[in-house]
PDB file of C-alpha atoms in Angstrom:
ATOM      1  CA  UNK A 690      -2.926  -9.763  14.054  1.00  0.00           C
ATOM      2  CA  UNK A 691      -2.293 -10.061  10.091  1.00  0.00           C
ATOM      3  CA  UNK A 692      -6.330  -9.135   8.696  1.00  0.00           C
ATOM      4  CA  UNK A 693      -4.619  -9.989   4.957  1.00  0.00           C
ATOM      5  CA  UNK A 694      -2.218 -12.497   4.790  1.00  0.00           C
ATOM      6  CA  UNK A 695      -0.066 -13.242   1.291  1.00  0.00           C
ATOM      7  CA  UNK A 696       1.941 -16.598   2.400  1.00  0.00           C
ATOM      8  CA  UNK A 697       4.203 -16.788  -0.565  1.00  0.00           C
ATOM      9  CA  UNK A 698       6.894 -14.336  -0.903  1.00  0.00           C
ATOM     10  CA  UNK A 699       8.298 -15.045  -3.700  1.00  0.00           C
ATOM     11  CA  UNK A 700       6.434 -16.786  -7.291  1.00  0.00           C
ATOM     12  CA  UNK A 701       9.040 -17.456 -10.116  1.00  0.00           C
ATOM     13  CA  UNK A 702       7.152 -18.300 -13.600  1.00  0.00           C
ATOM     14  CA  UNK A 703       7.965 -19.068 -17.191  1.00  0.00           C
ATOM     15  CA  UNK A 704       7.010 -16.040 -19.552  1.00  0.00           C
ATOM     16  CA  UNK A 705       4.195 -16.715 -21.152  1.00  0.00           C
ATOM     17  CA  UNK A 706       2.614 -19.098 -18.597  1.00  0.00           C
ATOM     18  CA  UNK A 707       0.085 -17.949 -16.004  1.00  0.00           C
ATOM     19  CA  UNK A 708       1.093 -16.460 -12.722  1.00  0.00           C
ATOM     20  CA  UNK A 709      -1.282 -17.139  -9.890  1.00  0.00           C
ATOM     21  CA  UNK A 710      -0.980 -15.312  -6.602  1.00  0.00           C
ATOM     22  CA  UNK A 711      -2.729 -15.897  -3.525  1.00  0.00           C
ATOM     23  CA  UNK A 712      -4.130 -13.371  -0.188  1.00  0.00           C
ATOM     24  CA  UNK A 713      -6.261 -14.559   2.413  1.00  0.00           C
ATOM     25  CA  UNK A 714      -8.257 -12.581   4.728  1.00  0.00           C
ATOM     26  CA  UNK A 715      -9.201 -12.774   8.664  1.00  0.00           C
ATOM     27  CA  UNK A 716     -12.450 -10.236   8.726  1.00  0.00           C
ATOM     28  CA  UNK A 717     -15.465 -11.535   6.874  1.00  0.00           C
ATOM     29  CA  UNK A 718     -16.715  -7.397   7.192  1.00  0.00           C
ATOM     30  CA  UNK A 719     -14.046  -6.667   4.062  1.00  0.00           C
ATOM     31  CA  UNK A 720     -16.358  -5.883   1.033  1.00  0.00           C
ATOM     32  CA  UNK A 721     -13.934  -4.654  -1.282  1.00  0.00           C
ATOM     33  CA  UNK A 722     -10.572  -5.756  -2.549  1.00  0.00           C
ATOM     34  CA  UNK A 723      -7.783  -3.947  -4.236  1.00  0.00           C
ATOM     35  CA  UNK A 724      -4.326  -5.711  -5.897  1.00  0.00           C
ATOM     36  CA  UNK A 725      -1.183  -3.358  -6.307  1.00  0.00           C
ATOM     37  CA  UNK A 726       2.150  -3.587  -8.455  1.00  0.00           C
ATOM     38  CA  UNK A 727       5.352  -2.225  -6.914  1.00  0.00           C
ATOM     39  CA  UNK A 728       8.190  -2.201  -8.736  1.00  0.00           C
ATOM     40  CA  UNK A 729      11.749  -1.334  -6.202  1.00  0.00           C
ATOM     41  CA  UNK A 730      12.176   2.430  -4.849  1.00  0.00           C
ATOM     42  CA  UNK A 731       8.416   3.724  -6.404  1.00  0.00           C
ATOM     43  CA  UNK A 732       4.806   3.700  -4.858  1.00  0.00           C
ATOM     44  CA  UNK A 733       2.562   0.790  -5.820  1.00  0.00           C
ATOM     45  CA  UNK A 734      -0.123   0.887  -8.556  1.00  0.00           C
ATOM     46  CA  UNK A 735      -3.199   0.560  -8.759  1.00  0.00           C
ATOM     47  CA  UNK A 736      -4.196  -3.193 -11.101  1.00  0.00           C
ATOM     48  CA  UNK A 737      -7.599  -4.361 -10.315  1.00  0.00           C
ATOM     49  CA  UNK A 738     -10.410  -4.448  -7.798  1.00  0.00           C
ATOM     50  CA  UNK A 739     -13.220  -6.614  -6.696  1.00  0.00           C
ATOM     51  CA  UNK A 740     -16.778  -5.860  -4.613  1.00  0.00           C
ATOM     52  CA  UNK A 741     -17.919  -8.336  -1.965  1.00  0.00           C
ATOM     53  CA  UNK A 742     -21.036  -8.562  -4.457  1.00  0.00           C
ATOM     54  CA  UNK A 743     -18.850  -9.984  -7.067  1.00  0.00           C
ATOM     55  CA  UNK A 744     -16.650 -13.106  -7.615  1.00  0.00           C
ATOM     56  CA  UNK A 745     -14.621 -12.540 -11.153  1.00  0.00           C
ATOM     57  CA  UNK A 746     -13.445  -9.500 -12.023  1.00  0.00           C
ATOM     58  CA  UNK A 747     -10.953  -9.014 -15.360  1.00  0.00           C
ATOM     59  CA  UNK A 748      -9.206  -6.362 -17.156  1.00  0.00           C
ATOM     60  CA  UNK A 749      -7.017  -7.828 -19.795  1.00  0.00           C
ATOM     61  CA  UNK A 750      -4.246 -10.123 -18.925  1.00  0.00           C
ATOM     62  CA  UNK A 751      -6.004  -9.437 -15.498  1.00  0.00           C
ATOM     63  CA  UNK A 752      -8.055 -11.734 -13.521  1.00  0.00           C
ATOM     64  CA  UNK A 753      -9.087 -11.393  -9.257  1.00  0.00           C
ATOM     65  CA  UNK A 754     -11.075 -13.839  -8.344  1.00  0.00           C
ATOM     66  CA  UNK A 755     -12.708 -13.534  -4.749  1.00  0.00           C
ATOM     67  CA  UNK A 756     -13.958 -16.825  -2.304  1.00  0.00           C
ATOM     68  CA  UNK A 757     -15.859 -15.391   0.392  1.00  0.00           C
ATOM     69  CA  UNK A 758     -16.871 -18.478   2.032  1.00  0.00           C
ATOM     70  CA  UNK A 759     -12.988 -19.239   2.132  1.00  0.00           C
ATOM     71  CA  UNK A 760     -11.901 -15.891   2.209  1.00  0.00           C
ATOM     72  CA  UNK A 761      -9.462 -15.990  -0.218  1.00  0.00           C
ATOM     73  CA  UNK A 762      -8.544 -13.910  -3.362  1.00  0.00           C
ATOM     74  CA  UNK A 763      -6.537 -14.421  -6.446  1.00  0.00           C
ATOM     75  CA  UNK A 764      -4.746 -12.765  -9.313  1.00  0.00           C
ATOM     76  CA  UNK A 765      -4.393 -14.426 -12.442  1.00  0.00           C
ATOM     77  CA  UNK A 766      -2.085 -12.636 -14.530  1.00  0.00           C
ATOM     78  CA  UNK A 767      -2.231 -14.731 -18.631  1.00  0.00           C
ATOM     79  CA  UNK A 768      -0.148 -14.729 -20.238  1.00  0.00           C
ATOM     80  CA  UNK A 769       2.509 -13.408 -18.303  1.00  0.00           C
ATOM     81  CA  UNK A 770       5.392 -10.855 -19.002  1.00  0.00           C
ATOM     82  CA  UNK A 771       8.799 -10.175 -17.747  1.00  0.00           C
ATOM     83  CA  UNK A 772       7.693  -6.621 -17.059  1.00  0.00           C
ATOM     84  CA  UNK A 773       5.127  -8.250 -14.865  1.00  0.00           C
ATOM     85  CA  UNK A 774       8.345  -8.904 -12.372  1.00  0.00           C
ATOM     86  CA  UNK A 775       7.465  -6.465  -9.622  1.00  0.00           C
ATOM     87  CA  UNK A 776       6.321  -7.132  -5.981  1.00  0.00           C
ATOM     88  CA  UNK A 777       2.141  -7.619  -5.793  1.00  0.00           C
ATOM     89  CA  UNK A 778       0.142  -6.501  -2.637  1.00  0.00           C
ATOM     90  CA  UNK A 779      -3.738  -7.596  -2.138  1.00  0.00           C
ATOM     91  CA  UNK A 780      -5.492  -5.192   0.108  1.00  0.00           C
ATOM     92  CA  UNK A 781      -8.794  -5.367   2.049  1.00  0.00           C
ATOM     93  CA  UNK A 782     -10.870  -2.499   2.668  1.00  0.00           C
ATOM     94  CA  UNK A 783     -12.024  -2.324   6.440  1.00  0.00           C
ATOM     95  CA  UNK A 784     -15.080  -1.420   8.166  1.00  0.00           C
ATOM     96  CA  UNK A 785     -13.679   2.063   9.246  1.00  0.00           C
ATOM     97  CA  UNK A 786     -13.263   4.515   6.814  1.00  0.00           C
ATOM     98  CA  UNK A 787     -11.678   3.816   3.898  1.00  0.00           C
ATOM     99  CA  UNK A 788      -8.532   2.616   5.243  1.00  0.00           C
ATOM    100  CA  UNK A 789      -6.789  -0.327   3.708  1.00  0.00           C
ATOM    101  CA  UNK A 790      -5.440  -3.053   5.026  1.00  0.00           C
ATOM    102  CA  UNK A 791      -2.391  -4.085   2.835  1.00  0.00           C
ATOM    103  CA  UNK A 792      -0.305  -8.264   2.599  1.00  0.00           C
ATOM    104  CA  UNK A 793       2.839  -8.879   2.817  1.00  0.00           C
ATOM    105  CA  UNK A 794       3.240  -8.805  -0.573  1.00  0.00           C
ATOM    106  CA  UNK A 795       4.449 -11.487  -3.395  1.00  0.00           C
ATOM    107  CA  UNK A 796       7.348 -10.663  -5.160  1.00  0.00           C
ATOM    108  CA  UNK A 797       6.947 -12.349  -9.020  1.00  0.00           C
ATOM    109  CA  UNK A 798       9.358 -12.921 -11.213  1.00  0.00           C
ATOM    110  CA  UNK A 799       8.594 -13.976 -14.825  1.00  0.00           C
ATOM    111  CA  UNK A 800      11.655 -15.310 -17.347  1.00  0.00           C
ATOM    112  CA  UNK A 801      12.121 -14.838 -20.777  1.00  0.00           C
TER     113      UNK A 801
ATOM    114  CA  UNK B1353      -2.183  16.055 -14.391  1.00  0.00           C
ATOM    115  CA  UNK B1354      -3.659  15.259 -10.897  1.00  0.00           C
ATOM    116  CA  UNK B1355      -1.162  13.348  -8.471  1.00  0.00           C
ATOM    117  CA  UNK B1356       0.443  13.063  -4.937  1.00  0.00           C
ATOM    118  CA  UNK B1357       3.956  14.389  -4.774  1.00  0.00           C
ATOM    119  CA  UNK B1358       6.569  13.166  -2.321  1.00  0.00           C
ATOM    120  CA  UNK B1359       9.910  15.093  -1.192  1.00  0.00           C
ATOM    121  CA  UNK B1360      12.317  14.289  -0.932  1.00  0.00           C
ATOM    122  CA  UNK B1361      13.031  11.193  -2.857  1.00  0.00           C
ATOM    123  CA  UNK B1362      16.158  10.410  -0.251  1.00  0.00           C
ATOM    124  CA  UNK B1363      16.374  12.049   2.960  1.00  0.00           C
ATOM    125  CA  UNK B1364      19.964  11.165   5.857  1.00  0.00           C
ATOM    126  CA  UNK B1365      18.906  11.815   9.068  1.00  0.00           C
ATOM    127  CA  UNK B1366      21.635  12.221  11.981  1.00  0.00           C
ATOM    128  CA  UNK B1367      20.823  10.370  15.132  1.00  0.00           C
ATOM    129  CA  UNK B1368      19.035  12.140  18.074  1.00  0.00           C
ATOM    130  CA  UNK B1369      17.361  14.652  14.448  1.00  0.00           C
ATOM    131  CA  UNK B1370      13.877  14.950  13.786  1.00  0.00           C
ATOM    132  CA  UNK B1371      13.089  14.916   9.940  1.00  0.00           C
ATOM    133  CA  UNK B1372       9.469  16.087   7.991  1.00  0.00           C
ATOM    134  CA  UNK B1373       8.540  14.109   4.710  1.00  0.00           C
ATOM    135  CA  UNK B1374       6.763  16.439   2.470  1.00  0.00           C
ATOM    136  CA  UNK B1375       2.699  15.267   0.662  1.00  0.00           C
ATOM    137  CA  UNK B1376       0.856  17.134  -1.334  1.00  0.00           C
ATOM    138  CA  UNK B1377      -2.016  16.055  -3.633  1.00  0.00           C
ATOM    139  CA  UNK B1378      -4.386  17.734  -6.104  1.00  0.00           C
ATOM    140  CA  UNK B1379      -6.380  15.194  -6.270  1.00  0.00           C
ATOM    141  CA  UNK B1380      -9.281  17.018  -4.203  1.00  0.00           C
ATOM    142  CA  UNK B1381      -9.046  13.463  -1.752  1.00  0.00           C
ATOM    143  CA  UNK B1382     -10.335  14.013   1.931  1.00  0.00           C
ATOM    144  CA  UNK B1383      -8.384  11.248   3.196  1.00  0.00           C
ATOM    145  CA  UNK B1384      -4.708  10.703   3.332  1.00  0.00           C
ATOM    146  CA  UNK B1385      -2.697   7.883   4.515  1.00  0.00           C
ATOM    147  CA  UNK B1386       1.087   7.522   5.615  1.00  0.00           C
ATOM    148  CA  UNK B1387       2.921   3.696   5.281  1.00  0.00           C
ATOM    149  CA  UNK B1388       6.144   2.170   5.674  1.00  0.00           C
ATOM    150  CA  UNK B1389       7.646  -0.144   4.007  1.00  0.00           C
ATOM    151  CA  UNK B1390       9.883  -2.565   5.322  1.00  0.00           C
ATOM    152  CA  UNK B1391      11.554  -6.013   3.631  1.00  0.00           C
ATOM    153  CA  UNK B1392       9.216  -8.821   3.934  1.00  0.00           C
ATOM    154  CA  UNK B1393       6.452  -6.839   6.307  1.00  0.00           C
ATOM    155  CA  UNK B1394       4.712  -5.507   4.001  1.00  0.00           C
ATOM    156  CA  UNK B1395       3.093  -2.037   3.920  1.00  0.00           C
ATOM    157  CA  UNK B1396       2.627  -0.253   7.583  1.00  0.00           C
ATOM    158  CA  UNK B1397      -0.438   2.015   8.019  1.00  0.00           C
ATOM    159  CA  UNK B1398       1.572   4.815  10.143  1.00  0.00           C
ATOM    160  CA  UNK B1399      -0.548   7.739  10.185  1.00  0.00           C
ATOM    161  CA  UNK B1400      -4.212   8.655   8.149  1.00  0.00           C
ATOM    162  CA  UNK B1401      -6.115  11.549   7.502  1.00  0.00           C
ATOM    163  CA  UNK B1402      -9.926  11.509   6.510  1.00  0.00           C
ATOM    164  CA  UNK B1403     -10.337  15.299   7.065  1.00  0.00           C
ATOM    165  CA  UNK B1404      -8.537  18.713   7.032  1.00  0.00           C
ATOM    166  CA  UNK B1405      -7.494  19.236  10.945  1.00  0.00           C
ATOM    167  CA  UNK B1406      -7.884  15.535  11.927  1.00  0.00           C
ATOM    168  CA  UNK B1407      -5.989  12.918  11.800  1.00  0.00           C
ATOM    169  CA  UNK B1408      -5.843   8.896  13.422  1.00  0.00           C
ATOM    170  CA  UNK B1409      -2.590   6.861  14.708  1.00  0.00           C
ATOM    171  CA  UNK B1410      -2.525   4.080  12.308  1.00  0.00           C
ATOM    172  CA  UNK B1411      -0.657   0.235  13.762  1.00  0.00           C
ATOM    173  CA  UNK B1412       3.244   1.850  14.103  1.00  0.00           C
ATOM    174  CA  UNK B1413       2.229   5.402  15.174  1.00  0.00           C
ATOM    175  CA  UNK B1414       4.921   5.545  18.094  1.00  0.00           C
ATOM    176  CA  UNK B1415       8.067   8.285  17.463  1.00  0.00           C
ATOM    177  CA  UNK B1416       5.946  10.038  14.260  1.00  0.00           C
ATOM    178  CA  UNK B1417       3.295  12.600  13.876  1.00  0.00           C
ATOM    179  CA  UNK B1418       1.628  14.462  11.288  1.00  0.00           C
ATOM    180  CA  UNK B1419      -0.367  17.513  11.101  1.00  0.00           C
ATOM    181  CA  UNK B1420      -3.413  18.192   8.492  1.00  0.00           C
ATOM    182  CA  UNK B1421      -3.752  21.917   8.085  1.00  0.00           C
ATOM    183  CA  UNK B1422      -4.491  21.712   4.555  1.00  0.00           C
ATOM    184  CA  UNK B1423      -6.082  19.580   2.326  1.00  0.00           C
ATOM    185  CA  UNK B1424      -3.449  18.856  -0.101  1.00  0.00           C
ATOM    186  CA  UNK B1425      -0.890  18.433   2.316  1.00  0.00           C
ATOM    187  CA  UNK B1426      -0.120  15.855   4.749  1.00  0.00           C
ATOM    188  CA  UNK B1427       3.205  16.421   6.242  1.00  0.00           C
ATOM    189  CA  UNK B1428       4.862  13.415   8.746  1.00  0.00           C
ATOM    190  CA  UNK B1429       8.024  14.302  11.156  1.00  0.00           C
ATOM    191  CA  UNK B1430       9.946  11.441  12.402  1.00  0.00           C
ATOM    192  CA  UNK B1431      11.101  12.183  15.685  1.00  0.00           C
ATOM    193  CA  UNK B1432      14.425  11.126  17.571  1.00  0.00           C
ATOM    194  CA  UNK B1433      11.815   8.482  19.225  1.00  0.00           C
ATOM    195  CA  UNK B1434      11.513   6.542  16.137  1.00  0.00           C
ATOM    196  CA  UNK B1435      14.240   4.169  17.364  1.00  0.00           C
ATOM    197  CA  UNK B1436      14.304   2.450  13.808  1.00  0.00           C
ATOM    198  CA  UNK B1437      13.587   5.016  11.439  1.00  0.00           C
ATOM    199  CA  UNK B1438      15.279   4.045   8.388  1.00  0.00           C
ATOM    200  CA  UNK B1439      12.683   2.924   5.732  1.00  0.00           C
ATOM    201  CA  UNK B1440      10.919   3.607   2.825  1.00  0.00           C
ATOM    202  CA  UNK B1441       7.768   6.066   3.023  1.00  0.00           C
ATOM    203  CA  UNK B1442       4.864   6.148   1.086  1.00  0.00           C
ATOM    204  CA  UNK B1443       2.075   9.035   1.418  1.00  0.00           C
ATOM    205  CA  UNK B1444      -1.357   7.862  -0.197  1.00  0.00           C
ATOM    206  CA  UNK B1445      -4.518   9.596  -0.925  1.00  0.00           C
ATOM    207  CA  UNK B1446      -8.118   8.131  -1.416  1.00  0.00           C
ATOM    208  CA  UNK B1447     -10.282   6.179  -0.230  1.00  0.00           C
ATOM    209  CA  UNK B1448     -11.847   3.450  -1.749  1.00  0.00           C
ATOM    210  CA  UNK B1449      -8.540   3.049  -3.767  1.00  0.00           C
ATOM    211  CA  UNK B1450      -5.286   4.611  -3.162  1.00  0.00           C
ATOM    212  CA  UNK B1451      -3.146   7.132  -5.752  1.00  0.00           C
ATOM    213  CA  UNK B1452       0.390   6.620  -3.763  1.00  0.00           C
ATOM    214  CA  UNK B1453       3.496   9.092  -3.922  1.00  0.00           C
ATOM    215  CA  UNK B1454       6.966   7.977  -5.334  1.00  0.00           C
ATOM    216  CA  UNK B1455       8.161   7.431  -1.757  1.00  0.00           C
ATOM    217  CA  UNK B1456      11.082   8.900   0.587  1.00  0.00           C
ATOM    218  CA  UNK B1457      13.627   6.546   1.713  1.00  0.00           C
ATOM    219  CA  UNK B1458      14.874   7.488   4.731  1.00  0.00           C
ATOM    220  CA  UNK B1459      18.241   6.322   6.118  1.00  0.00           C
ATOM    221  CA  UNK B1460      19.517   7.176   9.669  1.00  0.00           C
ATOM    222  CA  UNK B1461      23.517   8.105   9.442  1.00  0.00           C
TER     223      UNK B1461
END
């Protein structure tokens, strides 16, 4: 049972142009949300992170937005770079302990 | 600088061989998490740790353990019952965000 689903794979944008990527999310207990970067053969980073209590949260070229009636989040990533190529993971923090519950991940490509 | 170590960076394992992927942090976390990471699946909670000398299965749990003797360290042996071993292995530490390792990729030979 997938609590945090990404349904694209792949996202390929223009450089400079906004990259939007998409998670949705099962368990209406999640009350905070985390998006990682991965780039091939290294651990994911940390980007940006939302609370339940909020619906915008931005850091730069940054943006999550969070839907709780629809239980969806998004990353808005303006304008985008090609070092912004790397695979993205949302992540949902459960109700037990601080475990995370990690997508599929979105792989994003952005050309020059 | 605080951080989470992983060793080694590539690891062959022999069929029918157990293997242990090294963790340590100096973070000062209390919890510690192992995942795998397969093509297209995503990242795999194996293994986690919320306390020194305890420790939880996590959703693939079957043909690994782990021990938690320490608090910086959070060792995981794949056993010969891990009938698909070859991945790549992250060790985390945290808990309302995660500082991840570099990884292990593990390949069976």
């Amino acid at each position: 049972d997938q609590q945090v689903k990404q349904n694209s794979p792949s996202l390929s944008v223009q450089e400079g142009r906004i990259s939007i990527l998409n998670c949705d999310y099962t368990n209406s207990m999640f009350d905070y949300f985390l998006w990682y970067k991965k780039y091939p053969a290294e651990g994911p980073t940390f980007l940006i992170s939302i609370s339940s209590i909020k619906d915008k949260n931005e850091d730069g070229r940054f943006t999550v937005f969070l839907n709780k009636s629809a239980k969806h989040l998004s990353l808005h990533i303006v304008p985008s770079q090609p070092g912004d190529s790397a695979v993205y993971f949302c992540a949902a923090k459960g109700n037990q302990g601080g475990k995370l519950i990690f997508g599929q991940g979105t792989e994003l490509s952005v050309k020059p | 600088d605080g951080g989470i170590t992983q060793s080694p960076k590539y690891l062959f394992r022999k069929e029918g061989q157990n293997v242990t992927l090294s963790c340590e942090q100096n973070l000062n976390h209390d919890a510690m998490y192992w995942y795998r990471q397969d093509p297209g699946q995503g990242l795999r909670l194996i293994y986690y740790s919320q306390i020194v000398n305890d420790f939880q299965k996590g959703d693939i749990a079957e043909g690994y353990s782990v021990s938690r003797e320490k608090k910086e360290s959070f060792p995981l042996t794949v056993t010969s019952a891990q009938k698909n071993p070859t991945a790549f292995y992250l060790c985390a530490s945290g808990f309302y965000g995660y500082t991840f390792g570099s990884g292990t990729r593990l390949t069976v030979v």
